[in-house]
Amino acid sequence: MSGAGQDRAPRNSDISLHFPSDSLLARLQTLHPKIIDLSLGRVYRLLRALGDPHRSIPPVIHVAGTNGKGSVVAFLKAMLEASGYRVHVFTSPHLLRFHERIQLAGQGGARPIGESHLADVLARTEAANRGEPITFFEITTAAAFLAFAENPADIVLLETGLGGRLDATNVIDEPLATVLTSISLDHCSYLGDTIEAIAGEKAGILKRGRPAIVSRQSDEAMRVIAVRAASLEAPVIAGGASWDVFEQQGHLVYQDEESLLDLPLPRLVGRHQFENAGTAIATARNLEGFHVSDAAIAKGITSAVWPARLERLGPGHLHALAPEGSEIWVDGGHNPAAGEVIARALADLEERVSSPIHLIVGMLSTKDAGGFLRHFQGLPELTATVGIEGQSSAYTADELAAIARREGLAAEAAGSLEEAFAKSRAAAKGPVRIVVAGSLYLAGSALAAHAEKPRA
């Protein structure tokens, strides 16, 4: 919770020591022996030492959930910016560089914080901490609040790292709104092993009298959310009740109690993005003091960008390793619910344009690999499993291949991502659809490899 990213705080090997901030980040990772520590006390202490910057930032939309948080944030960012608002964004974890986590409003839209700016806020935050126990996520969250307080914007999109109730971001007393995306089983060792327990942790971000926009949920999760919201007199604007969204004749139709919108389909791929887009639309339409027009909503839906979420890669190095003419897709989903939506999206793609599927998968050993992989039964022609470089907590390729075979997939272990692509090339009889999935860390490695210049 406080002190954790969505998978975990990165290890020193995740930092590539090319810039001054990298050395600072590497040092900050060593300041506290625990990755996750259930307390907000350290965060409040550090924020007080910094002058409580979290109380000086623009109005906040606070987002929690198991899956879909980043996509909802991406849709909201695009919609708000299309309306002319300046937007700060905090997300985690990052794919390639830490800078991605802190995006600052600027001309042309929010962009990752600059190197010198990041180094400055990290150094000042570390100095204010005075060597006290702190986690990596806590201290970097405080640095983000400092950056947000010192740079003008109209609104802040704030994504939780893990859970909600005790997440380091949960220090905003009066958010403009709270958002709960789809809730399912994940991080069970920290949040509880039932939907009800996890929903209780996520619903910990709800605040008295503030609207709670909620994606469509299971009955178990919705009951917990409703009880929490009622105790806080927080209006609930829930998918399937207050609003609905669906595809109709190649359009996205959004309907609430006031109107019906006929919109283009989202740029982000997969039917699950309909619900995420609907959640963002419901949020945009329920922000006191902000006006987001129907035209801005439509523009946001078609312009939102969220890397490594069923992202089809354009030209790059990995295409040189793949069978000629192949598609390459990357998705960082890493829990059973994510496996279900990825598999469903691949089945939809197969219906539209048939192509053999080659699945390359790597996962952390803290994840339910069997639950993730079982949704792919009958889909891939080839499944290649890989370890994740620099992640000692990842399954080995052999371990993951054994799990995949138990779930009915004809899996082969590969020594590296490049070897997995070689297996795909050897097995292919023509162009294929390669899907790299199972971990945001693997997704980041794939994107980094794709950006490499081909070896001479």
XYZ file of C-alpha atoms in Angstrom:
456
model
C 0.000 0.000 0.000
C 1.990 3.053 1.011
C 5.394 2.404 -0.404
C 4.417 0.246 -3.354
C 3.836 0.653 -7.015
C 1.324 -1.465 -8.874
C 3.659 -4.448 -8.977
C 6.220 -3.281 -6.415
C 8.848 -0.586 -5.939
C 11.578 -1.154 -8.503
C 14.936 -2.597 -7.524
C 18.217 -0.804 -8.113
C 18.641 -2.784 -11.346
C 15.623 -0.934 -12.770
C 17.537 2.367 -12.655
C 19.951 2.916 -15.518
C 22.207 5.582 -13.950
C 22.460 7.877 -16.977
C 21.228 11.119 -15.371
C 21.658 12.838 -11.993
C 18.137 11.831 -10.953
C 19.006 8.157 -11.535
C 21.632 8.248 -8.789
C 19.144 9.948 -6.471
C 16.455 7.375 -7.282
C 18.862 4.496 -6.696
C 19.786 5.914 -3.292
C 16.164 6.553 -2.336
C 15.363 2.897 -2.962
C 17.703 1.908 -0.125
C 16.249 4.195 2.531
C 13.673 1.792 3.957
C 14.026 -1.985 4.235
C 10.377 -2.740 3.439
C 8.782 -2.402 0.019
C 5.278 -2.219 1.490
C 4.473 -0.928 4.973
C 0.873 -0.269 5.954
C 0.968 3.239 7.362
C 0.409 6.824 6.265
C 2.335 8.282 9.186
C 5.651 8.552 7.357
C 4.021 10.294 4.391
C 2.289 12.887 6.584
C 5.543 13.501 8.484
C 7.505 14.111 5.303
C 4.794 16.289 3.773
C 4.756 18.443 6.920
C 8.524 18.886 6.616
C 7.996 20.034 3.024
C 5.321 22.560 4.002
C 2.333 20.341 3.150
C 2.505 20.734 -0.647
C -0.416 18.310 -1.069
C -2.664 21.020 0.383
C -1.546 23.527 -2.266
C -2.055 21.519 -5.438
C -4.941 22.005 -7.906
C -8.205 20.040 -7.465
C -7.615 16.278 -7.507
C -9.355 13.349 -9.179
C -8.178 10.326 -7.173
C -8.271 6.971 -9.009
C -8.036 3.460 -7.536
C -8.946 -0.032 -8.738
C -7.382 -3.315 -9.820
C -7.435 -2.925 -13.604
C -8.095 0.041 -15.848
C -6.722 2.855 -13.668
C -4.129 3.971 -16.173
C -6.519 3.794 -19.113
C -9.151 5.856 -17.285
C -6.488 8.420 -16.391
C -5.346 8.515 -20.035
C -8.908 9.093 -21.271
C -9.521 11.786 -18.647
C -6.261 13.552 -19.452
C -7.132 13.646 -23.138
C -10.701 14.864 -22.502
C -9.671 17.584 -20.063
C -6.859 18.816 -22.268
C -9.228 18.874 -25.249
C -11.358 21.211 -23.129
C -8.406 23.557 -22.629
C -7.565 22.573 -19.047
C -3.988 22.218 -17.795
C -3.498 18.773 -16.261
C -0.883 17.286 -13.898
C -0.713 13.463 -13.792
C 0.769 10.959 -11.320
C 0.851 7.257 -12.259
C 2.909 4.176 -11.408
C 4.884 2.155 -12.173
C 6.832 3.401 -15.184
C 7.755 1.487 -18.319
C 11.085 2.970 -19.425
C 12.055 5.861 -17.138
C 10.823 7.066 -13.763
C 10.067 10.490 -15.244
C 6.916 8.982 -16.804
C 5.295 8.804 -13.352
C 5.174 12.594 -12.902
C 3.657 14.517 -15.792
C 3.435 18.290 -15.557
C 0.989 20.526 -17.405
C 2.471 22.567 -20.193
C 1.880 23.943 -23.638
C 0.645 21.137 -25.848
C -0.401 18.996 -22.868
C 1.190 17.309 -19.867
C 4.654 15.825 -20.398
C 7.005 13.793 -18.170
C 8.911 15.946 -15.707
C 12.254 17.219 -17.005
C 15.535 15.775 -15.776
C 16.807 18.820 -13.872
C 13.380 19.453 -12.370
C 13.075 15.845 -11.185
C 16.576 15.882 -9.699
C 15.710 19.105 -7.841
C 12.445 17.901 -6.239
C 13.978 14.538 -5.334
C 16.976 16.200 -3.652
C 14.777 18.602 -1.692
C 12.462 15.796 -0.622
C 15.365 13.633 0.494
C 16.812 16.544 2.487
C 13.449 17.172 4.168
C 13.224 13.502 5.129
C 16.454 13.853 7.176
C 17.313 10.165 6.908
C 14.107 8.983 8.596
C 12.618 5.620 7.583
C 10.663 5.990 4.350
C 9.718 3.839 1.368
C 10.610 4.553 -2.236
C 6.990 5.079 -3.271
C 6.280 7.363 -0.306
C 9.219 9.673 -0.890
C 8.686 9.887 -4.639
C 4.958 10.552 -4.122
C 5.892 13.438 -1.828
C 8.264 14.729 -4.520
C 5.402 14.605 -7.033
C 3.189 16.662 -4.718
C 6.017 19.205 -4.404
C 6.310 19.469 -8.191
C 2.531 19.785 -8.584
C 2.313 22.527 -5.939
C 5.021 24.621 -7.587
C 3.763 24.431 -11.179
C 0.453 25.872 -12.378
C -2.360 23.591 -13.523
C -6.130 23.388 -13.351
C -6.499 19.806 -12.165
C -4.486 16.774 -10.960
C -5.095 13.165 -11.963
C -3.747 11.072 -9.082
C -3.481 7.292 -9.432
C -2.970 5.086 -6.385
C 0.041 2.795 -6.326
C -1.502 -0.170 -4.506
C -4.797 -0.519 -2.682
C -6.199 2.794 -1.561
C -6.921 3.128 2.142
C -3.256 3.178 3.152
C -1.725 4.084 -0.194
C 0.751 6.970 -0.024
C -1.474 9.018 -2.333
C -4.413 8.853 0.089
C -3.598 12.136 1.846
C -5.978 14.312 -0.164
C -8.792 15.263 2.222
C -11.146 16.900 -0.276
C -10.692 15.547 -3.798
C -12.842 16.911 -6.573
C -13.975 13.320 -7.182
C -12.866 9.755 -6.553
C -12.909 6.998 -9.158
C -12.978 3.223 -8.639
C -12.197 1.122 -11.706
C -12.783 -2.634 -12.021
C -11.911 -4.527 -8.822
C -10.684 -8.129 -8.877
C -8.215 -10.380 -7.064
C -4.625 -9.106 -7.105
C -1.956 -8.304 -4.485
C -3.871 -10.657 -2.171
C -1.009 -10.927 0.331
C -1.346 -7.197 1.001
C -4.991 -6.362 0.333
C -6.834 -9.552 1.352
C -7.828 -12.724 -0.454
C -11.479 -11.915 -1.133
C -13.151 -9.414 -3.450
C -14.864 -7.876 -0.430
C -11.578 -7.279 1.391
C -9.894 -5.799 -1.661
C -12.910 -3.604 -2.433
C -12.762 -2.318 1.144
C -9.153 -1.268 0.668
C -9.827 0.376 -2.702
C -12.922 2.169 -1.339
C -10.676 3.717 1.303
C -10.065 6.635 -1.068
C -13.741 7.719 -0.933
C -14.226 11.008 0.907
C -17.147 12.605 2.699
C -19.603 14.266 0.357
C -17.407 13.840 -2.712
C -18.798 12.082 -5.790
C -17.559 8.541 -6.369
C -17.579 7.422 -9.992
C -17.536 3.637 -10.112
C -16.943 1.260 -13.027
C -19.226 -1.731 -13.373
C -18.375 -4.088 -10.496
C -19.194 -7.538 -9.207
C -22.059 -7.662 -6.706
C -19.575 -8.423 -3.911
C -17.442 -5.377 -4.636
C -20.416 -3.071 -5.192
C -21.983 -3.947 -1.840
C -18.785 -2.950 -0.028
C -18.427 0.260 -2.023
C -22.062 1.216 -1.428
C -21.775 0.747 2.341
C -18.581 2.816 2.487
C -20.073 5.572 0.319
C -23.260 5.711 2.404
C -21.246 6.119 5.598
C -19.542 9.148 4.026
C -22.643 10.532 2.313
C -20.692 10.315 -0.939
C -22.885 10.206 -4.070
C -22.221 7.059 -6.112
C -22.300 7.329 -9.912
C -22.035 3.680 -10.891
C -21.749 1.900 -14.227
C -24.850 -0.151 -14.976
C -26.971 2.040 -12.702
C -26.280 5.765 -13.147
C -24.670 5.352 -16.570
C -24.044 2.747 -19.217
C -21.797 2.365 -22.255
C -21.899 -0.058 -25.177
C -20.908 -0.510 -28.802
C -23.556 -0.061 -31.469
C -22.911 -0.206 -35.217
C -19.285 0.834 -34.915
C -19.951 3.620 -32.436
C -19.560 3.955 -28.672
C -22.848 4.882 -27.064
C -22.774 6.470 -23.623
C -26.022 7.011 -21.720
C -26.759 8.553 -18.354
C -29.801 10.074 -16.672
C -29.453 13.322 -18.625
C -28.430 12.416 -22.146
C -27.217 9.927 -24.725
C -23.923 10.448 -26.549
C -23.072 8.858 -29.898
C -19.267 8.738 -29.943
C -16.420 7.219 -31.959
C -14.865 4.007 -30.704
C -11.847 4.446 -28.407
C -8.354 4.550 -29.822
C -7.249 2.118 -27.109
C -7.841 -1.460 -28.259
C -10.147 -4.001 -26.617
C -13.763 -4.177 -25.490
C -12.652 -3.570 -21.884
C -11.699 -0.056 -22.998
C -15.391 0.697 -23.597
C -15.960 0.461 -19.837
C -12.829 2.473 -19.089
C -13.914 5.156 -21.546
C -17.384 5.158 -19.982
C -15.896 5.608 -16.521
C -13.854 8.564 -17.763
C -16.902 10.100 -19.473
C -18.998 9.730 -16.313
C -16.218 11.394 -14.340
C -15.796 14.255 -16.808
C -19.545 14.918 -16.701
C -19.617 15.091 -12.902
C -16.797 17.523 -12.077
C -18.050 20.539 -10.194
C -16.665 23.748 -11.694
C -15.371 22.104 -14.869
C -17.084 21.843 -18.249
C -16.068 19.100 -20.655
C -18.026 19.356 -23.884
C -19.308 16.424 -25.917
C -16.801 17.383 -28.620
C -13.931 17.257 -26.087
C -15.139 13.855 -24.878
C -15.127 12.545 -28.452
C -11.662 13.971 -29.097
C -10.344 12.501 -25.848
C -11.656 9.031 -26.681
C -9.885 9.000 -30.027
C -6.624 10.646 -28.914
C -5.904 8.981 -25.548
C -2.517 7.228 -25.389
C -1.564 4.619 -22.787
C 1.547 2.595 -23.712
C 1.745 -1.184 -23.254
C -1.991 -1.676 -22.957
C -2.713 -3.761 -26.054
C -0.365 -1.475 -27.900
C 0.471 -2.424 -31.450
C 4.086 -1.527 -32.100
C 5.070 0.491 -35.132
C 8.384 0.098 -36.966
C 11.307 -0.824 -34.718
C 13.938 -3.361 -33.787
C 11.588 -6.178 -32.716
C 10.133 -6.344 -36.224
C 13.599 -7.328 -37.451
C 13.411 -10.338 -35.104
C 9.841 -11.342 -36.002
C 8.549 -13.257 -39.028
C 8.255 -10.859 -41.952
C 4.984 -8.957 -42.056
C 4.004 -9.853 -38.489
C 2.103 -7.725 -35.986
C 3.649 -7.144 -32.543
C 1.426 -6.264 -29.572
C 2.493 -5.468 -25.997
C 0.352 -5.538 -22.859
C 1.467 -5.177 -19.246
C -1.574 -6.896 -17.686
C -0.530 -9.357 -14.997
C -3.568 -10.741 -13.125
C -6.390 -13.145 -14.056
C -8.840 -10.357 -14.913
C -6.250 -8.803 -17.225
C -5.616 -12.178 -18.847
C -9.330 -12.481 -19.551
C -9.606 -9.090 -21.271
C -6.417 -9.597 -23.312
C -7.602 -13.014 -24.495
C -11.026 -11.609 -25.363
C -9.430 -8.768 -27.321
C -7.262 -11.239 -29.238
C -10.332 -13.322 -30.059
C -12.043 -10.176 -31.377
C -8.992 -9.355 -33.522
C -8.999 -12.919 -34.823
C -12.620 -12.552 -35.918
C -11.804 -9.393 -37.867
C -8.420 -10.346 -39.327
C -7.311 -13.925 -38.813
C -3.644 -14.510 -38.010
C -1.801 -17.174 -35.980
C -1.147 -15.946 -32.416
C 2.280 -16.367 -30.834
C 2.212 -15.560 -27.107
C 5.400 -14.488 -25.322
C 4.822 -14.288 -21.587
C 6.846 -13.468 -18.470
C 5.459 -12.892 -14.973
C 6.464 -12.096 -11.420
C 6.205 -15.058 -9.061
C 3.894 -13.010 -6.813
C 1.217 -13.208 -9.524
C -1.398 -15.886 -10.215
C 0.206 -17.143 -13.412
C -2.227 -20.041 -13.832
C -5.200 -17.726 -13.446
C -3.726 -15.373 -16.046
C -2.779 -18.041 -18.585
C -5.873 -20.224 -18.488
C -7.824 -17.606 -20.430
C -5.583 -18.199 -23.464
C -6.515 -21.865 -23.922
C -7.074 -22.572 -27.606
C -5.788 -19.186 -28.798
C -1.990 -19.285 -29.359
C -0.301 -21.456 -31.950
C 2.930 -20.950 -29.984
C 3.527 -19.981 -26.354
C 7.076 -19.002 -25.345
C 7.839 -18.238 -21.697
C 10.684 -15.982 -20.560
C 12.229 -14.745 -17.352
C 12.280 -11.002 -16.745
C 15.743 -9.499 -16.796
C 16.717 -7.794 -13.538
C 13.729 -9.177 -11.611
C 14.774 -11.821 -9.106
C 11.130 -12.257 -8.087
C 10.079 -13.340 -11.591
C 9.239 -16.893 -12.577
C 11.985 -18.597 -14.518
C 11.088 -19.491 -18.076
C 10.963 -23.193 -17.129
C 8.700 -22.575 -14.127
C 6.292 -20.498 -16.167
C 6.296 -23.008 -19.040
C 5.288 -25.756 -16.606
C 2.395 -23.627 -15.321
C 1.322 -22.810 -18.875
C 1.322 -26.491 -19.830
C -0.876 -27.278 -16.818
C -3.315 -24.704 -18.189
C -3.459 -26.427 -21.565
C -0.925 -24.343 -23.509
C 1.863 -25.991 -25.529
C 4.548 -23.825 -23.950
C 8.279 -23.698 -24.609
C 10.826 -21.993 -22.356
C 13.071 -19.362 -23.958
C 16.282 -17.979 -22.533
C 15.466 -14.374 -23.434
C 13.001 -12.170 -25.254
C 15.190 -12.392 -28.352
C 15.189 -16.209 -28.166
C 11.385 -16.168 -27.840
C 11.195 -14.135 -31.047
C 13.560 -16.644 -32.687
C 11.193 -19.475 -31.704
C 8.332 -17.530 -33.247
C 10.270 -17.021 -36.459
C 11.207 -20.714 -36.633
C 7.611 -21.882 -36.114
C 5.908 -19.364 -38.396
C 4.723 -20.302 -41.866
C 3.978 -16.656 -42.657
C 3.039 -13.451 -40.816
C 1.829 -13.960 -37.244
C 0.369 -11.890 -34.411
C 2.971 -11.789 -31.616
C 1.708 -10.764 -28.175
C 4.157 -9.937 -25.366
C 2.278 -9.982 -22.046
C 2.215 -10.849 -18.346
C 4.137 -8.024 -16.677
C 4.665 -4.289 -16.953
C 8.369 -4.994 -16.431
C 8.430 -7.340 -19.424
C 6.440 -4.764 -21.408
C 9.019 -2.126 -20.530
C 11.836 -4.431 -21.616
C 10.054 -5.092 -24.905
C 9.566 -1.387 -25.570
C 13.210 -0.703 -24.746
C 14.361 -3.513 -27.062
C 12.054 -2.231 -29.799
C 13.705 1.193 -29.589
C 17.219 -0.230 -30.004
C 19.141 0.324 -33.202
C 19.667 -2.921 -35.127
C 23.099 -4.430 -34.546
C 25.504 -4.114 -37.447
